[in-house]
Coordinates of C-alpha atoms in Angstrom, one line a residue:
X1 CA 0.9 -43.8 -17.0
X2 CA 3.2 -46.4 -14.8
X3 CA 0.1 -48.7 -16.1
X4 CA -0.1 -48.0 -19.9
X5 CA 3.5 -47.5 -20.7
X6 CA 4.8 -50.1 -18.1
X7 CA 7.1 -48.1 -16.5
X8 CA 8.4 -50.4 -13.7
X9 CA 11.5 -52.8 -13.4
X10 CA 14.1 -51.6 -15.9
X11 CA 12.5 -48.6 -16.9
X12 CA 11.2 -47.4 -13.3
X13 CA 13.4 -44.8 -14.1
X14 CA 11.3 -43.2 -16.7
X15 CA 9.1 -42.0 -13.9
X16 CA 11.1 -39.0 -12.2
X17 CA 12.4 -38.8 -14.9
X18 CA 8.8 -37.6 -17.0
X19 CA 8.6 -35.2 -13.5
X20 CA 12.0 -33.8 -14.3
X21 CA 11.5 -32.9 -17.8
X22 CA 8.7 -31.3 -17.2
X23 CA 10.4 -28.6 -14.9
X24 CA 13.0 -28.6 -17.7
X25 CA 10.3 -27.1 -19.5
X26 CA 9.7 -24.9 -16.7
X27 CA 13.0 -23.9 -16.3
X28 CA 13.3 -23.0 -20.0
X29 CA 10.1 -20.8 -20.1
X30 CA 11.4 -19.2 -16.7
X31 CA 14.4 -18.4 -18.7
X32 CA 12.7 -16.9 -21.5
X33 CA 9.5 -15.3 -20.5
X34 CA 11.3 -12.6 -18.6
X35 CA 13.3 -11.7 -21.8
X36 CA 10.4 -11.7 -23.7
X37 CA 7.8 -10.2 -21.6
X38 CA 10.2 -7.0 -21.0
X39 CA 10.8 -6.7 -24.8
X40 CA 7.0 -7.7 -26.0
X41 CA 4.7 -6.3 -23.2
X42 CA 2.9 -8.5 -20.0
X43 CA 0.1 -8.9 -21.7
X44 CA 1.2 -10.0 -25.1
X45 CA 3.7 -13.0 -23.3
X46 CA 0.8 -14.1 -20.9
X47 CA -1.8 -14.9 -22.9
X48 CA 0.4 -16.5 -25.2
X49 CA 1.9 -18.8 -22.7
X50 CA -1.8 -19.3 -21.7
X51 CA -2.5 -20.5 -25.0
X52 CA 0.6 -22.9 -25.2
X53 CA -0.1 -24.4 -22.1
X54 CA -4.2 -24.8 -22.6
X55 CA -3.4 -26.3 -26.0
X56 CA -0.2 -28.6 -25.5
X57 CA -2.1 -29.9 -22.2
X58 CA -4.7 -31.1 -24.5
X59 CA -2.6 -32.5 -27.1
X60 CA -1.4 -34.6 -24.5
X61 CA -4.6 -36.2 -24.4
X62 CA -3.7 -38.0 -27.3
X63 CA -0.4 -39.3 -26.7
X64 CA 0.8 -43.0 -28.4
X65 CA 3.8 -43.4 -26.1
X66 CA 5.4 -42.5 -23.1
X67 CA 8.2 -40.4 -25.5
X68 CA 5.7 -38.1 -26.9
X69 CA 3.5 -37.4 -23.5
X70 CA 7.0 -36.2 -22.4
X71 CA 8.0 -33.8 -25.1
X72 CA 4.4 -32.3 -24.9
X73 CA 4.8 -32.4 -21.0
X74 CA 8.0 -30.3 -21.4
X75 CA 6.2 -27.9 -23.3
X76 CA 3.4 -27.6 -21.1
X77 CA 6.0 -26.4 -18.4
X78 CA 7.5 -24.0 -20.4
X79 CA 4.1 -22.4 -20.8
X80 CA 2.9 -23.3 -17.0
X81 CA 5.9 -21.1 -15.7
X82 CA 5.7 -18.3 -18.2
X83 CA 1.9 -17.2 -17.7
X84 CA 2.6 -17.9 -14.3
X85 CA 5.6 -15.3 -13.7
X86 CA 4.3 -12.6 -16.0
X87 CA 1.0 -12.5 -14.5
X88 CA 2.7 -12.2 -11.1
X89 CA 4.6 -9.4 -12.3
X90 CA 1.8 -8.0 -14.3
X91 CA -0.4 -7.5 -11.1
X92 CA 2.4 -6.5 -9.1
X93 CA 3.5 -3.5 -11.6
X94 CA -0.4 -2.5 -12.1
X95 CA -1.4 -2.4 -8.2
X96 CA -0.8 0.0 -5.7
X97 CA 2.0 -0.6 -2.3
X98 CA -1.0 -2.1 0.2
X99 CA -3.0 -4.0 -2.4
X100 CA 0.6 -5.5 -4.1
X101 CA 1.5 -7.1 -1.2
X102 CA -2.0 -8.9 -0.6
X103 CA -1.8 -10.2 -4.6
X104 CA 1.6 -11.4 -4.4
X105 CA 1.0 -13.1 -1.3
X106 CA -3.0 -14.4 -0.7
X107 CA -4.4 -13.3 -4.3
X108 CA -2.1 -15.4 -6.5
X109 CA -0.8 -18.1 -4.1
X110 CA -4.3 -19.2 -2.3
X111 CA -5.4 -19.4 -5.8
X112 CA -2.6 -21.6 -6.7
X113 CA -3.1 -23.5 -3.1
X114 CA -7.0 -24.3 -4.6
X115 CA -6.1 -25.6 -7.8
X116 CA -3.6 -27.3 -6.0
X117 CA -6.1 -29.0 -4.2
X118 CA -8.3 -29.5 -6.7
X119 CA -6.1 -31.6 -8.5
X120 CA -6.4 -35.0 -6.0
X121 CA -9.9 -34.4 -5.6
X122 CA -10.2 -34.7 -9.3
X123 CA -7.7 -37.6 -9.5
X124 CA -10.0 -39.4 -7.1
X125 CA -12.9 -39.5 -9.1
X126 CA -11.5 -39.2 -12.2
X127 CA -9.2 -42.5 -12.8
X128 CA -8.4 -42.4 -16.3
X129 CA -5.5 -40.4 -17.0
X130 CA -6.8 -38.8 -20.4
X131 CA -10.2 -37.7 -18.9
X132 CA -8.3 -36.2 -15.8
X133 CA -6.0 -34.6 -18.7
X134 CA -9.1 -33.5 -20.6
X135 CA -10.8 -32.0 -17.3
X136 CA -7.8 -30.1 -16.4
X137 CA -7.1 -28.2 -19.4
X138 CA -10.5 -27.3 -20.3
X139 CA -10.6 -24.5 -17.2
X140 CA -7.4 -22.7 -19.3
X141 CA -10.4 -21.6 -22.1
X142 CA -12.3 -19.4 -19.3
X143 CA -9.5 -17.1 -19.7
X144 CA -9.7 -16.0 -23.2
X145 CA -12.4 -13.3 -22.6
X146 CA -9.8 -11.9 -19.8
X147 CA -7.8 -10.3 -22.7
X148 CA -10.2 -7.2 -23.2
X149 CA -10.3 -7.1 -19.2
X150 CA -6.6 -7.2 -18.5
X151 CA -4.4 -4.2 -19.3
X152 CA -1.0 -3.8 -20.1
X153 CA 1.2 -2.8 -17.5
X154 CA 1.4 1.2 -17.4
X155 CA 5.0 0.9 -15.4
X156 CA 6.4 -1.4 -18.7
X157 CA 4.8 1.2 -20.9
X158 CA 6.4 4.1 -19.5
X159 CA 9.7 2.6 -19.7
X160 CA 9.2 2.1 -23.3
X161 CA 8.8 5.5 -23.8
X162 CA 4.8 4.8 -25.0
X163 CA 3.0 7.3 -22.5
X164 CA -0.3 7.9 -24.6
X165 CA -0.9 4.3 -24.0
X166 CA 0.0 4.4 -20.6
X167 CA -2.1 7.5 -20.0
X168 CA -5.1 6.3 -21.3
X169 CA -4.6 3.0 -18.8
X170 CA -4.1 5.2 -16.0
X171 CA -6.7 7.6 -16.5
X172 CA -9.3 5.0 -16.8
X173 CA -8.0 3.3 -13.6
X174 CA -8.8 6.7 -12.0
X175 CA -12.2 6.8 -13.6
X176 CA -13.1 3.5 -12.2
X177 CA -11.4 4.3 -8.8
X178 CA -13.4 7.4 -8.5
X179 CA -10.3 9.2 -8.2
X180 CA -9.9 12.5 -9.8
X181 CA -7.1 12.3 -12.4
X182 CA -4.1 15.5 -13.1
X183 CA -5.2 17.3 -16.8
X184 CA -1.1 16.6 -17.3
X185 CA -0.2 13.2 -15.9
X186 CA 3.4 13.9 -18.2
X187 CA 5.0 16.8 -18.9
X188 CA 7.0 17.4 -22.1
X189 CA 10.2 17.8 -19.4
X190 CA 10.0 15.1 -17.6
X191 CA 9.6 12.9 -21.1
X192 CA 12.2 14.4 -22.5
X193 CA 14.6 13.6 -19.8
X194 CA 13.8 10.3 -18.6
X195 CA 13.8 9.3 -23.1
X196 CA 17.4 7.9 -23.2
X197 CA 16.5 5.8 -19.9
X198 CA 13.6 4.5 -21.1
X199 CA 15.0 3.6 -24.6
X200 CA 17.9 1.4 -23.2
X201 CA 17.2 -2.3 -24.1
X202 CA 17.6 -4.4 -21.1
X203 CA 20.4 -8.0 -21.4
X204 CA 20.8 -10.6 -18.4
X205 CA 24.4 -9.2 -17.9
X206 CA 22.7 -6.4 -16.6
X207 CA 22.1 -8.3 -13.1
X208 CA 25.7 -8.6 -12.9
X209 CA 26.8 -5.3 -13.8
X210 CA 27.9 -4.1 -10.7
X211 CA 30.0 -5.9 -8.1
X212 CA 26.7 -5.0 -5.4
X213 CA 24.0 -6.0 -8.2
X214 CA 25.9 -9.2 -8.9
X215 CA 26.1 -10.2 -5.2
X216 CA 22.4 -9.6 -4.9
X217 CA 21.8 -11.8 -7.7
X218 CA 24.2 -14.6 -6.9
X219 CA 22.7 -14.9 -3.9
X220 CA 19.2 -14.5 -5.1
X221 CA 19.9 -17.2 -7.5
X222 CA 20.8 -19.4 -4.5
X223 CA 18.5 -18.5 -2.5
X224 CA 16.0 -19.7 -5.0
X225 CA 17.4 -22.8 -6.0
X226 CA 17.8 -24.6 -2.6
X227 CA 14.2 -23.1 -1.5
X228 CA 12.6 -25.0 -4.4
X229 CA 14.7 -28.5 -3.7
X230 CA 12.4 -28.1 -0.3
X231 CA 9.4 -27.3 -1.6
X232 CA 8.7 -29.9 -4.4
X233 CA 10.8 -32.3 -2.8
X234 CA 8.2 -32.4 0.2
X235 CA 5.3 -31.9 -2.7
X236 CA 6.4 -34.6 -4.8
X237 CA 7.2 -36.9 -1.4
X238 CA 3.7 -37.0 -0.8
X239 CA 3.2 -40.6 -2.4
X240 CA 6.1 -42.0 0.1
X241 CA 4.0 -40.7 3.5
X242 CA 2.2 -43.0 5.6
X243 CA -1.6 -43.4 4.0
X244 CA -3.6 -42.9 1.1
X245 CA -2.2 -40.8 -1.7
X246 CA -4.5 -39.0 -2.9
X247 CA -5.5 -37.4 1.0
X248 CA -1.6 -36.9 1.1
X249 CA -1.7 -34.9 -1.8
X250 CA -4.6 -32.9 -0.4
X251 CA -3.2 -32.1 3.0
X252 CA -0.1 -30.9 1.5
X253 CA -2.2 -28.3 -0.6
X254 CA -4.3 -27.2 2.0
X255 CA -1.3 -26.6 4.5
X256 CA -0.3 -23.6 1.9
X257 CA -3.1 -21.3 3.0
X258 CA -1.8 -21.1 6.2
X259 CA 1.1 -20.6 5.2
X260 CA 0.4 -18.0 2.9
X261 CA -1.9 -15.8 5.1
X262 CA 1.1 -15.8 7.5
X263 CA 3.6 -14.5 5.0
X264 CA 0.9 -12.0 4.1
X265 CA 0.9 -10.9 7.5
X266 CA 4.7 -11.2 8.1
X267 CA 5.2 -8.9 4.9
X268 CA 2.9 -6.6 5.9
X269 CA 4.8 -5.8 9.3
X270 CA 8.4 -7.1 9.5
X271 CA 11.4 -6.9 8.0
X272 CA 11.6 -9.4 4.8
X273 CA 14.9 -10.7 5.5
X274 CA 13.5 -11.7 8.9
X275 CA 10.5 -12.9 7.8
X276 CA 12.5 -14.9 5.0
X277 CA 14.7 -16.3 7.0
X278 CA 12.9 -17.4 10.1
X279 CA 10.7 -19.3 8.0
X280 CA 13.2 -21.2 6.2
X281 CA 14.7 -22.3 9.2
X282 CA 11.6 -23.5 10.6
X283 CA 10.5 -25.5 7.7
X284 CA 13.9 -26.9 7.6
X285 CA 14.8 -27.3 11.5
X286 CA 11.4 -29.4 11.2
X287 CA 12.2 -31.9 8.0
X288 CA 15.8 -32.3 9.6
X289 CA 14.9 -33.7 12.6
X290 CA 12.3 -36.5 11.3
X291 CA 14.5 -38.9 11.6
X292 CA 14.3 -38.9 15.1
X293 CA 10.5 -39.9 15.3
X294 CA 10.3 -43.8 16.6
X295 CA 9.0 -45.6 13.2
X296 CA 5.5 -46.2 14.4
X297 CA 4.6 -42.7 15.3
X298 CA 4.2 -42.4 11.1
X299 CA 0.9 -39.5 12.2
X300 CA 3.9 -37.5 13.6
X301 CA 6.0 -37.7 10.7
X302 CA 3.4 -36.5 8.6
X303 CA 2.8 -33.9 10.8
X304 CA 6.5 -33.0 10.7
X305 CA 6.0 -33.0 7.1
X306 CA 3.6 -30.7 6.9
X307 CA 5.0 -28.5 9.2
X308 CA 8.2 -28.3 7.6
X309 CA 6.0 -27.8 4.0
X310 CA 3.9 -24.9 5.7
X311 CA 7.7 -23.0 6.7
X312 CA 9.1 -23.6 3.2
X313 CA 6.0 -22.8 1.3
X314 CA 5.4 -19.7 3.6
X315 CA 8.8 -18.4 2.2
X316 CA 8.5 -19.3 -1.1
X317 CA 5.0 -17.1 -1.6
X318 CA 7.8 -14.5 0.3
X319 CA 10.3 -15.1 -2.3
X320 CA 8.6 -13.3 -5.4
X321 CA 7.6 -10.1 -3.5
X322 CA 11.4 -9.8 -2.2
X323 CA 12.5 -10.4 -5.5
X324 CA 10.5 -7.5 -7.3
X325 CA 11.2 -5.1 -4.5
X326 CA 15.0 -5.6 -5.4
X327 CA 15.5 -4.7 -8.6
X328 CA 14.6 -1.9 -10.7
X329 CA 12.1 -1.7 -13.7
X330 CA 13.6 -2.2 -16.8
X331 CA 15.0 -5.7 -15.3
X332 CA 12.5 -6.3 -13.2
X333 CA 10.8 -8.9 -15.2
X334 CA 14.4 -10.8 -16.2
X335 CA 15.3 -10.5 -12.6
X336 CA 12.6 -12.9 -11.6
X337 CA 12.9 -14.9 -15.0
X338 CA 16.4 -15.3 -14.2
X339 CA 15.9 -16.6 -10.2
X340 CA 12.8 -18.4 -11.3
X341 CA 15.0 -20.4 -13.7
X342 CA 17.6 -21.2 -10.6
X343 CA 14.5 -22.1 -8.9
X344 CA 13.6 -24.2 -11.8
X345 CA 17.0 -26.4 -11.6
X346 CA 16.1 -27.1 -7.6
X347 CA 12.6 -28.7 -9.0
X348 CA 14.7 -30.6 -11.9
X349 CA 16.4 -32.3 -9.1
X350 CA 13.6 -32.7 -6.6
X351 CA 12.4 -35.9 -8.0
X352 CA 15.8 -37.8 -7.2
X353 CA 16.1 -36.3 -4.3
X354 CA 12.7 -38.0 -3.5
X355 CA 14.5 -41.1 -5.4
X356 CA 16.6 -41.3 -2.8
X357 CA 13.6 -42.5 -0.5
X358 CA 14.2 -45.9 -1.9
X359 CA 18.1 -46.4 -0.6
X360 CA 17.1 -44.9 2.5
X361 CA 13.9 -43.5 4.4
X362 CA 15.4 -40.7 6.0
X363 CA 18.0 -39.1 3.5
X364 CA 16.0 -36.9 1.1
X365 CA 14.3 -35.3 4.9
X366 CA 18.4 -34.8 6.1
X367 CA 19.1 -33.3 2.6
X368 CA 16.4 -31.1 2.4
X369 CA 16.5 -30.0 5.7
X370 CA 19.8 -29.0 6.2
X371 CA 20.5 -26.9 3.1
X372 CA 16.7 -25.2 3.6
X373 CA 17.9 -24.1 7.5
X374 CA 21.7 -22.9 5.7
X375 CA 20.0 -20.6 2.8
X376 CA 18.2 -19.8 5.4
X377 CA 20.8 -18.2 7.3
X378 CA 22.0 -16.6 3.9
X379 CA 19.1 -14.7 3.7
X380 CA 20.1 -12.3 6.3
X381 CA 22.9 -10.7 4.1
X382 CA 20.9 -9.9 1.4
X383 CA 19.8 -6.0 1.5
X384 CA 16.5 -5.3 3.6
X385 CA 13.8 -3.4 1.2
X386 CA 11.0 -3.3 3.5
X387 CA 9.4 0.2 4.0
X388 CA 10.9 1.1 0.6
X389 CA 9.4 2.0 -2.7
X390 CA 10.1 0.1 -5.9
X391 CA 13.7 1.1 -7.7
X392 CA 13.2 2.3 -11.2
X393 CA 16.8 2.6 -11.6
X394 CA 19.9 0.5 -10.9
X395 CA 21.5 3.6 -9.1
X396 CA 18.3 2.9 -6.7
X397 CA 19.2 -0.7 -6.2
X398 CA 20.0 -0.9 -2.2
X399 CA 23.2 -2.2 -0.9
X400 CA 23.9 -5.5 -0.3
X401 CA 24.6 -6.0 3.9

């Protein structure tokens, strides 16, 4: 793209800046999707945003000049973010306590960590950027027969008040299980009284509506935003490291697995706030101190890197599964919409900090470091929700330390 639409001297700056506006994209569909997938149903909002990103990813293919590739990039982010949030809370709201935990953690992000990978093996062989654009969105079509495999999410259901549909979901889950179901999964009581719950129409005031909920969420929204700065600041620095690109790129994909079968196996046994915070620090600890390493040991800096990319990425994969076990049901969805969006405004930014490379070697690593290994610390006050089943109500929220 640098190539075709000259994007070098006086307009050098067009090229974080085409990075950027795509995770404006992304930060506007973070914003949104929540909203809509807790009015419109999971599965309605996912396949949708599937279909936005699949077919605006191809448009792109055809792109005269470097102002429309961005607008349709932008757009591809909105619906890149969106699929990607609902189906994570789709799976999370569908499966069980011991299986949740595995598809939050090595079910979604290992998959991610692959196509992650995927992508500078294809940009190897694969040098012309609409055939690259070409083979990457035709993958996106393999999901449409996934919409009579999928269901809707029986937890959403219920808190609409639709528990025929939700039934039928559950009691075919059961058949396939081979678990026998109840011949009254809800009674005409229990209906009754949980009615004027379920009917209340969620608005993203409600994460502030209590003094406790609105710390949570302040600090949530933090917690996020300096987290992502770290990880797609070290993603996107991957150019700037000492050797070829494209292996660069790689190496920094296949450092996530790691990292994610660790934070599988931290969330499994220890306390999330723990977990969280011990990870941050590590990944930042590492990336603040590069600037130590003598300037010909450039194998140890990338392997500082990556070390520092394996702590932040482990407590990224982290983030999500805290996130959901903190708020209740009818937000649950907005809750991560709304920290995915603050999350969103750390990635806008990643690309200068990266920029910053340019003035000097060292300062985006100082940056990045030290405000990963302070949210880091913050993580400790947030409420602990380890060992605890999912709140359907706010009064269930826990208390903020």
């Amino acid at each position: 793209l640098v190539l075709q639409w000259n994007l070098v001297c006086e307009d050098d700056w067009k090229a974080p800046l085409t990075t950027s506006l795509f995770f404006v994209g992304v930060l506007i569909g973070s914003f949104i999707s929540g909203q809509l997938s807790d009015r419109f149903g999971r599965k309605n909002i996912l396949f949708s945003t599937m279909a936005v990103q699949t077919g605006f990813s191809f448009l792109q293919i055809f792109s005269t000049s470097w102002e429309m590739f961005t607008v349709l990039f932008l757009i591809v982010g909105m619906g890149q973010i969106s699929n990607y949030v609902v189906a994570f809370i789709l799976g999370t709201e569908i499966l069980g306590k011991s299986v949740r935990i595995i598809f939050s953690t090595l079910g979604v992000c290992v998959f991610f960590a692959i196509g992650y990978m995927l992508l500078p093996l294809f940009a190897y062989f694969i040098r012309d950027w609409r055939m690259l654009l070409l083979a990457l969105t035709v993958p996106g079509l393999f999901c449409v027969p996934l919409w009579w495999i999928i269901p809707e999410s029986p937890r959403w259901l219920i808190s609409q008040g639709r528990y025929k549909e939700a039934e039928v979901i559950i009691r075919k889950a059961a058949k396939l299980n081979g678990v026998p179901a109840p011949a009254v999964l809800f009674d005409t009581t229990e209906m009754q009284d949980s009615k004027p719950q379920q009917q209340q129409k969620a608005i993203l005031l409600d994460l502030f509506r209590t003094r406790n909920i609105a710390t949570i969420t302040i600090m949530s929204l933090l917690l996020w935003f300096f987290t992502s700065v770290g990880y797609f600041g070290l993603s996107l620095s991957t150019p700037d490291w000492h050797g070829n690109a494209h292996i660069n790129c790689f190496l920094s994909a296949v450092i996530e697995v790691p990292a994610y079968v660790i934070a599988w196996l931290l969330l499994r046994s220890l306390p999330r706030r723990y977990s969280l915070s011990g990870t941050l620090v590590l990944g930042g600890g590492v990336v603040l101190f590069i600037q130590l390493v003598p300037a010909d040991l450039n194998v140890l800096s990338v392997g500082l890197v990556m070390l520092g990319k394996f702590g932040i990425t482990a407590a990224f994969s982290m983030l999500y599964v805290y996130n959901v076990e903190l708020y209740p049901t009818l937000v649950r969805n907005m809750a991560v919409g709304a920290t995915s969006t603050a999350s969103r405004l750390g990635s806008i930014i990643a690309p200068y900090f990266v920029y910053l490379g340019a003035y000097d070697r060292f300062l985006p690593y100082i940056l990045m470091g030290s405000l990963t290994v302070l949210i880091g610390i913050l993580t400790l006050f947030l409420p602990e929700s380890y060992g605890n089943p999912l709140p359907e109500n706010f009064e269930q929220m826990l208390k903020v330390k």
